[in-house]
Amino acid sequence: MQNKVTIIGSGTSALLTALSISKLGLNVDIFSDASERQDSNLVTFLSSNSIFFLNEIGLNNIAQSESEPIHSIECYYENKKSHGKTALKFNDLQIKNFGKIIKNKYLYNSVLEQVKLDTKINIKKSKINSIQLDNGFVNISIDNEKCFDPKLLIIPEKKNIIFSDFFNQYIIQKDFQQTALSIEAKLSRVKNNTAYQFFTKDGPLAILPMKNDSSSLVWSLNNQSKLLQYSKDQLENEILKYIMPFVRDFSIQSIDKYPLSFNFFKKMTYKNLIILGEAAHTIHPLAGQGLNLSIKDIGTLVKIFKKYLTIGYDVNDENILKDFSNQRLSDNAIFSFSTLFMSDFF
């Protein structure tokens, strides 16, 4: 059987996985709709390490985007007794760059463009009917009722875990009962290159700088919060109560809403299957590290492939899967559950 990798997923993590693996000279089949995104104002925080990784796989345009680098992060906690604000400030004195805020649709479309140009990546748009475990290995049934038996299958997205009940025992899930408001706004900031996090009585509110007078705000609210029903003008007035000392000329351009949940997969590998990215861990946006964790998964897998494939191992060798699980499972667990604790605490 050809030394080929199969990936299921249409999101950024799936495309990044395909592109990263193809750079090793491996052929990749990816089940994806491969369609451009145009309709979202959601953003992603890319850490400096993630940007470095994207550079390594040829995505230099993302690192060189016009989004301003974040040099400092200021956190403010609302003291209910004194009605004051407790401040906590972080400055990156060594590299002067925590990372950048990138629009999801720009990031996705940039990666998709490179995937389509890569001759080692075969995009399959067939509909998947089911994924079954057959004698411990994966069997995929697709829309024309043919079976697809991958040598190694990678699933980077939660929505694609459509397995038998065998896998349910390995999932830890929690519904935060929260909705995040993703707000694209125009504003003048007192400080450039600075991100803000306000722990308000209604939930954490972040100001994430992009470029010039453009910023993204993310406010995580309880599902019963009246703020979710506010008009744009009402919401602007409410947000100004917290951000007034730090910004001027604030106006909301657009608002997206999405539900928040937590999931952690206790088993990242099984036979010829690897689960990583959002499928392995979905965390609260409080720390802004969701995609960065996924990129750490991908980067680790690439290094392990380099280590083993150069000495003649197959992509589905049990040593590769065991090494990957050993390196990533504990790190993902520590970060995921510490973020869960932070969310519950605040």
Short mmCIF file of C-alpha atoms in Angstrom, two decimals:
data_model
loop_
_atom_site.label_atom_id
_atom_site.label_comp_id
_atom_site.label_asym_id
_atom_site.label_seq_id
_atom_site.Cartn_x
_atom_site.Cartn_y
_atom_site.Cartn_z
CA MET A 1 0.00 0.00 0.00
CA GLN A 2 1.28 3.48 -0.86
CA ASN A 3 2.76 5.52 2.01
CA LYS A 4 -0.17 7.97 1.92
CA VAL A 5 -2.00 9.98 4.59
CA THR A 6 -5.75 10.65 4.60
CA ILE A 7 -7.30 13.67 6.35
CA ILE A 8 -10.96 14.46 6.93
CA GLY A 9 -11.90 18.09 7.44
CA SER A 10 -12.64 21.41 5.74
CA GLY A 11 -11.33 23.76 8.43
CA THR A 12 -8.03 25.57 8.86
CA SER A 13 -6.52 22.81 11.04
CA ALA A 14 -7.26 20.16 8.42
CA LEU A 15 -5.75 22.22 5.62
CA LEU A 16 -2.67 23.07 7.69
CA THR A 17 -2.19 19.40 8.50
CA ALA A 18 -2.38 18.45 4.82
CA LEU A 19 0.00 21.21 3.74
CA SER A 20 2.53 20.44 6.49
CA ILE A 21 2.63 16.72 5.73
CA SER A 22 2.93 17.27 1.97
CA LYS A 23 6.09 19.32 2.59
CA LEU A 24 7.70 16.06 3.76
CA GLY A 25 7.14 14.58 0.31
CA LEU A 26 4.14 12.50 1.37
CA ASN A 27 1.00 12.20 -0.73
CA VAL A 28 -2.16 13.35 1.03
CA ASP A 29 -5.86 12.70 0.37
CA ILE A 30 -8.07 15.27 2.09
CA PHE A 31 -11.86 15.02 2.24
CA SER A 32 -12.83 18.70 2.11
CA ASP A 33 -15.35 20.98 0.41
CA ALA A 34 -12.37 23.26 -0.44
CA SER A 35 -14.56 26.36 -0.71
CA GLU A 36 -13.45 29.89 0.17
CA ARG A 37 -14.86 31.65 3.23
CA GLN A 38 -16.27 35.16 2.98
CA ASP A 39 -18.94 35.62 5.62
CA SER A 40 -17.30 35.76 9.05
CA ASN A 41 -15.64 38.40 11.21
CA LEU A 42 -14.20 35.80 13.60
CA VAL A 43 -10.51 36.14 14.38
CA THR A 44 -7.65 33.97 15.61
CA PHE A 45 -4.70 34.84 17.80
CA LEU A 46 -1.54 33.39 16.26
CA SER A 47 1.36 33.18 18.70
CA SER A 48 4.88 34.05 17.55
CA ASN A 49 5.73 30.32 17.57
CA SER A 50 2.72 29.54 15.36
CA ILE A 51 3.73 32.30 12.94
CA PHE A 52 7.25 30.83 12.80
CA PHE A 53 5.76 27.43 11.94
CA LEU A 54 3.60 28.93 9.18
CA ASN A 55 6.72 30.55 7.73
CA GLU A 56 8.44 27.16 7.71
CA ILE A 57 5.71 25.61 5.55
CA GLY A 58 5.67 28.52 3.10
CA LEU A 59 2.85 30.69 4.45
CA ASN A 60 4.95 33.86 4.68
CA ASN A 61 2.07 36.09 3.60
CA ILE A 62 0.29 35.46 6.92
CA ALA A 63 3.30 36.50 8.99
CA GLN A 64 3.74 39.57 6.81
CA SER A 65 0.09 40.60 6.99
CA GLU A 66 -0.73 44.15 8.00
CA SER A 67 -2.04 43.12 11.43
CA GLU A 68 0.04 44.82 14.09
CA PRO A 69 2.12 42.64 16.44
CA ILE A 70 1.01 42.44 20.07
CA HIS A 71 3.78 43.55 22.43
CA SER A 72 1.82 43.65 25.66
CA ILE A 73 -1.36 42.30 27.25
CA GLU A 74 -3.21 44.17 29.99
CA CYS A 75 -5.82 42.39 32.14
CA TYR A 76 -8.34 44.12 34.39
CA TYR A 77 -10.50 42.40 36.98
CA GLU A 78 -13.62 44.16 38.22
CA ASN A 79 -13.61 44.32 42.03
CA LYS A 80 -17.26 44.06 43.07
CA LYS A 81 -16.57 45.31 46.61
CA SER A 82 -14.55 48.41 45.84
CA HIS A 83 -15.98 48.93 42.34
CA GLY A 84 -12.41 49.41 41.16
CA LYS A 85 -10.24 47.51 38.69
CA THR A 86 -7.32 45.28 39.55
CA ALA A 87 -4.67 45.40 36.84
CA LEU A 88 -2.27 42.69 35.67
CA LYS A 89 0.12 43.51 32.83
CA PHE A 90 2.29 41.28 30.67
CA ASN A 91 5.12 42.56 28.50
CA ASP A 92 7.26 40.50 26.19
CA LEU A 93 10.65 42.12 26.79
CA GLN A 94 12.68 39.54 24.89
CA ILE A 95 11.06 39.07 21.50
CA LYS A 96 8.74 42.08 21.60
CA ASN A 97 5.99 40.07 19.95
CA PHE A 98 3.36 37.82 21.52
CA GLY A 99 1.79 37.27 18.11
CA LYS A 100 -0.88 38.71 15.82
CA ILE A 101 -4.64 38.76 15.44
CA ILE A 102 -5.65 37.36 12.04
CA LYS A 103 -9.12 37.17 10.54
CA ASN A 104 -10.26 33.56 10.27
CA LYS A 105 -11.42 33.91 6.68
CA TYR A 106 -8.09 35.43 5.60
CA LEU A 107 -6.12 32.71 7.36
CA TYR A 108 -8.31 29.93 5.96
CA ASN A 109 -8.31 31.26 2.39
CA SER A 110 -4.52 31.77 2.44
CA VAL A 111 -3.95 28.15 3.49
CA LEU A 112 -6.57 26.85 1.04
CA GLU A 113 -4.85 28.65 -1.84
CA GLN A 114 -1.57 26.86 -1.08
CA VAL A 115 -3.32 23.50 -0.64
CA LYS A 116 -4.90 23.80 -4.09
CA LEU A 117 -1.50 24.51 -5.63
CA ASP A 118 0.19 21.54 -3.96
CA THR A 119 0.45 18.62 -6.39
CA LYS A 120 0.92 16.13 -3.55
CA ILE A 121 -2.50 16.95 -2.07
CA ASN A 122 -5.56 15.34 -3.61
CA ILE A 123 -8.80 17.08 -2.60
CA LYS A 124 -11.75 14.69 -2.41
CA LYS A 125 -15.23 16.19 -2.25
CA SER A 126 -17.04 12.87 -1.80
CA LYS A 127 -19.59 12.75 1.00
CA ILE A 128 -18.64 10.45 3.86
CA ASN A 129 -21.50 8.26 5.01
CA SER A 130 -19.78 6.52 7.90
CA ILE A 131 -16.47 5.71 9.54
CA GLN A 132 -16.19 2.26 11.05
CA LEU A 133 -13.56 0.34 12.97
CA ASP A 134 -12.93 -2.97 11.22
CA ASN A 135 -10.62 -5.29 13.16
CA GLY A 136 -9.06 -2.26 14.77
CA PHE A 137 -8.49 -0.36 11.54
CA VAL A 138 -10.51 2.41 9.91
CA ASN A 139 -12.93 1.89 7.05
CA ILE A 140 -14.61 4.87 5.39
CA SER A 141 -17.87 4.55 3.44
CA ILE A 142 -18.28 7.39 0.91
CA ASP A 143 -21.19 8.70 -1.17
CA ASN A 144 -20.90 6.27 -4.06
CA GLU A 145 -21.05 3.37 -1.59
CA LYS A 146 -17.41 2.52 -2.16
CA CYS A 147 -15.13 1.81 0.76
CA PHE A 148 -12.00 3.80 1.39
CA ASP A 149 -9.32 2.15 3.53
CA PRO A 150 -6.69 4.72 4.54
CA LYS A 151 -3.19 3.68 5.56
CA LEU A 152 -3.21 6.49 8.13
CA LEU A 153 -6.25 8.62 8.92
CA ILE A 154 -5.99 12.01 10.65
CA ILE A 155 -9.06 13.79 12.00
CA PRO A 156 -8.42 17.41 13.09
CA GLU A 157 -12.01 18.59 13.60
CA LYS A 158 -14.59 17.71 16.24
CA LYS A 159 -17.54 17.52 13.83
CA ASN A 160 -15.87 14.67 11.96
CA ILE A 161 -15.73 12.26 14.90
CA ILE A 162 -18.59 10.12 13.61
CA PHE A 163 -17.43 6.81 14.99
CA SER A 164 -19.11 4.02 16.89
CA ASP A 165 -19.79 4.18 20.61
CA PHE A 166 -16.26 2.89 21.15
CA PHE A 167 -14.98 6.48 21.07
CA ASN A 168 -17.62 8.04 23.29
CA GLN A 169 -15.90 6.64 26.38
CA TYR A 170 -12.83 8.76 25.62
CA ILE A 171 -14.56 12.16 25.31
CA ILE A 172 -14.86 14.64 28.18
CA GLN A 173 -17.38 17.34 27.31
CA LYS A 174 -18.87 20.40 28.95
CA ASP A 175 -21.35 22.94 27.65
CA PHE A 176 -20.23 26.30 29.00
CA GLN A 177 -23.80 27.61 28.62
CA GLN A 178 -22.20 30.68 27.11
CA THR A 179 -22.31 32.53 23.81
CA ALA A 180 -19.39 34.52 22.49
CA LEU A 181 -19.97 37.80 20.71
CA SER A 182 -17.34 38.33 18.05
CA ILE A 183 -17.39 42.03 17.27
CA GLU A 184 -15.57 43.87 14.51
CA ALA A 185 -15.12 47.47 15.59
CA LYS A 186 -13.59 50.76 14.62
CA LEU A 187 -11.82 52.60 17.41
CA SER A 188 -8.82 54.74 18.27
CA ARG A 189 -6.55 53.11 20.85
CA VAL A 190 -4.55 54.99 23.47
CA LYS A 191 -1.78 52.37 23.12
CA ASN A 192 -0.87 50.50 19.97
CA ASN A 193 0.41 46.90 19.98
CA THR A 194 -1.58 46.18 23.14
CA ALA A 195 -4.36 43.67 23.78
CA TYR A 196 -6.79 44.05 26.70
CA GLN A 197 -8.76 41.52 28.73
CA PHE A 198 -11.53 42.73 31.04
CA PHE A 199 -13.08 40.27 33.49
CA THR A 200 -16.50 41.87 33.74
CA LYS A 201 -19.46 40.80 35.87
CA ASP A 202 -21.07 39.47 32.66
CA GLY A 203 -18.03 37.56 31.39
CA PRO A 204 -14.54 38.11 29.91
CA LEU A 205 -14.26 40.85 27.30
CA ALA A 206 -11.16 41.11 25.10
CA ILE A 207 -9.95 43.89 22.81
CA LEU A 208 -7.71 42.45 20.12
CA PRO A 209 -5.85 44.95 17.88
CA MET A 210 -5.62 44.26 14.15
CA LYS A 211 -4.46 47.28 12.17
CA ASN A 212 -4.90 51.05 12.12
CA ASP A 213 -8.33 51.78 13.67
CA SER A 214 -9.62 48.20 13.31
CA SER A 215 -9.96 45.86 16.29
CA SER A 216 -11.83 42.70 17.22
CA LEU A 217 -13.71 42.36 20.49
CA VAL A 218 -14.72 39.00 21.96
CA TRP A 219 -17.21 38.97 24.83
CA SER A 220 -18.18 35.61 26.37
CA LEU A 221 -21.63 35.89 27.92
CA ASN A 222 -23.95 33.57 29.83
CA ASN A 223 -26.72 32.28 27.58
CA GLN A 224 -29.29 34.00 29.82
CA SER A 225 -27.55 37.37 29.60
CA LYS A 226 -29.79 40.21 28.47
CA LEU A 227 -26.80 41.64 26.61
CA LEU A 228 -27.27 39.03 23.90
CA GLN A 229 -30.53 40.73 22.97
CA TYR A 230 -29.14 44.29 22.97
CA SER A 231 -29.17 46.42 19.86
CA LYS A 232 -25.86 47.60 18.40
CA ASP A 233 -26.20 51.01 20.08
CA GLN A 234 -27.06 49.49 23.45
CA LEU A 235 -24.11 47.12 23.21
CA GLU A 236 -21.74 49.96 22.31
CA ASN A 237 -22.81 51.86 25.44
CA GLU A 238 -22.36 48.79 27.63
CA ILE A 239 -18.89 48.02 26.28
CA LEU A 240 -17.79 51.64 26.67
CA LYS A 241 -18.27 51.32 30.44
CA TYR A 242 -15.23 49.03 30.49
CA ILE A 243 -13.02 50.25 27.66
CA MET A 244 -13.52 54.03 27.88
CA PRO A 245 -10.08 54.83 29.43
CA PHE A 246 -8.31 52.83 26.73
CA VAL A 247 -10.07 53.72 23.48
CA ARG A 248 -11.83 56.59 21.73
CA ASP A 249 -14.33 56.87 18.87
CA PHE A 250 -15.68 53.35 19.38
CA SER A 251 -18.24 51.98 16.93
CA ILE A 252 -19.40 48.42 16.14
CA GLN A 253 -19.23 47.37 12.49
CA SER A 254 -20.55 43.80 12.70
CA ILE A 255 -21.41 41.10 15.26
CA ASP A 256 -21.19 37.30 15.03
CA LYS A 257 -22.40 34.90 17.74
CA TYR A 258 -21.24 31.37 18.45
CA PRO A 259 -21.86 28.90 21.31
CA LEU A 260 -19.00 27.87 23.62
CA SER A 261 -18.23 24.34 24.70
CA PHE A 262 -15.33 22.27 26.01
CA ASN A 263 -14.22 18.87 24.85
CA PHE A 264 -11.13 16.81 25.51
CA PHE A 265 -10.32 13.50 23.85
CA LYS A 266 -8.45 11.20 26.20
CA LYS A 267 -7.09 9.04 23.39
CA MET A 268 -5.29 10.75 20.49
CA THR A 269 -4.30 7.59 18.60
CA TYR A 270 -5.79 4.18 17.85
CA LYS A 271 -4.31 1.70 15.35
CA ASN A 272 -4.01 3.73 12.12
CA LEU A 273 -5.96 6.74 13.42
CA ILE A 274 -4.70 10.07 14.81
CA ILE A 275 -7.03 12.62 16.41
CA LEU A 276 -5.60 16.11 16.86
CA GLY A 277 -6.54 19.79 16.77
CA GLU A 278 -10.13 20.75 17.59
CA ALA A 279 -11.16 17.09 17.54
CA ALA A 280 -8.78 16.41 20.41
CA HIS A 281 -9.33 19.63 22.36
CA THR A 282 -11.83 22.47 22.14
CA ILE A 283 -11.23 25.14 24.78
CA HIS A 284 -12.69 28.44 25.96
CA PRO A 285 -11.54 31.48 23.93
CA LEU A 286 -10.51 33.15 27.20
CA ALA A 287 -6.83 32.36 26.60
CA GLY A 288 -6.99 32.69 22.82
CA GLN A 289 -4.95 29.52 22.29
CA GLY A 290 -7.25 27.16 20.39
CA LEU A 291 -5.52 27.14 17.00
CA ASN A 292 -2.08 27.48 18.59
CA LEU A 293 -2.64 24.18 20.39
CA SER A 294 -3.64 22.62 17.08
CA ILE A 295 -0.51 23.95 15.39
CA LYS A 296 1.59 22.45 18.20
CA ASP A 297 -0.08 19.10 17.45
CA ILE A 298 0.67 19.45 13.74
CA GLY A 299 4.25 20.62 14.29
CA THR A 300 4.95 17.71 16.63
CA LEU A 301 3.54 15.19 14.14
CA VAL A 302 5.71 16.63 11.36
CA LYS A 303 8.86 16.29 13.51
CA ILE A 304 7.97 12.70 14.41
CA PHE A 305 7.37 11.85 10.75
CA LYS A 306 10.78 13.30 9.88
CA LYS A 307 12.38 11.23 12.63
CA TYR A 308 10.87 7.88 11.62
CA LEU A 309 10.25 8.07 7.87
CA THR A 310 13.89 8.85 7.09
CA ILE A 311 14.90 5.51 8.58
CA GLY A 312 12.30 3.49 6.72
CA TYR A 313 9.20 3.39 8.95
CA ASP A 314 5.69 3.50 7.43
CA VAL A 315 3.37 6.42 8.29
CA ASN A 316 1.10 4.14 10.30
CA ASP A 317 3.84 2.46 12.33
CA GLU A 318 2.84 2.03 15.96
CA ASN A 319 6.04 3.77 17.11
CA ILE A 320 4.99 6.96 15.31
CA LEU A 321 1.53 6.94 16.88
CA LYS A 322 2.88 6.11 20.33
CA ASP A 323 5.52 8.85 20.17
CA PHE A 324 2.93 11.41 19.06
CA SER A 325 0.52 10.51 21.85
CA ASN A 326 3.28 10.61 24.47
CA GLN A 327 4.40 14.06 23.39
CA ARG A 328 1.04 15.76 22.95
CA LEU A 329 -1.57 14.17 25.22
CA SER A 330 -0.19 15.43 28.55
CA ASP A 331 0.54 18.94 27.23
CA ASN A 332 -2.96 19.23 25.76
CA ALA A 333 -4.49 17.97 29.02
CA ILE A 334 -2.60 20.46 31.18
CA PHE A 335 -3.48 23.42 28.97
CA SER A 336 -7.08 22.39 28.30
CA PHE A 337 -8.01 21.80 31.93
CA SER A 338 -6.14 24.85 33.22
CA THR A 339 -8.15 26.94 30.74
CA LEU A 340 -11.32 25.23 31.93
CA PHE A 341 -10.40 26.12 35.52
CA MET A 342 -9.73 29.76 34.55
CA SER A 343 -13.10 29.98 32.83
CA ASP A 344 -14.94 28.58 35.87
CA PHE A 345 -12.99 30.81 38.25
CA PHE A 346 -13.65 34.07 36.45
#
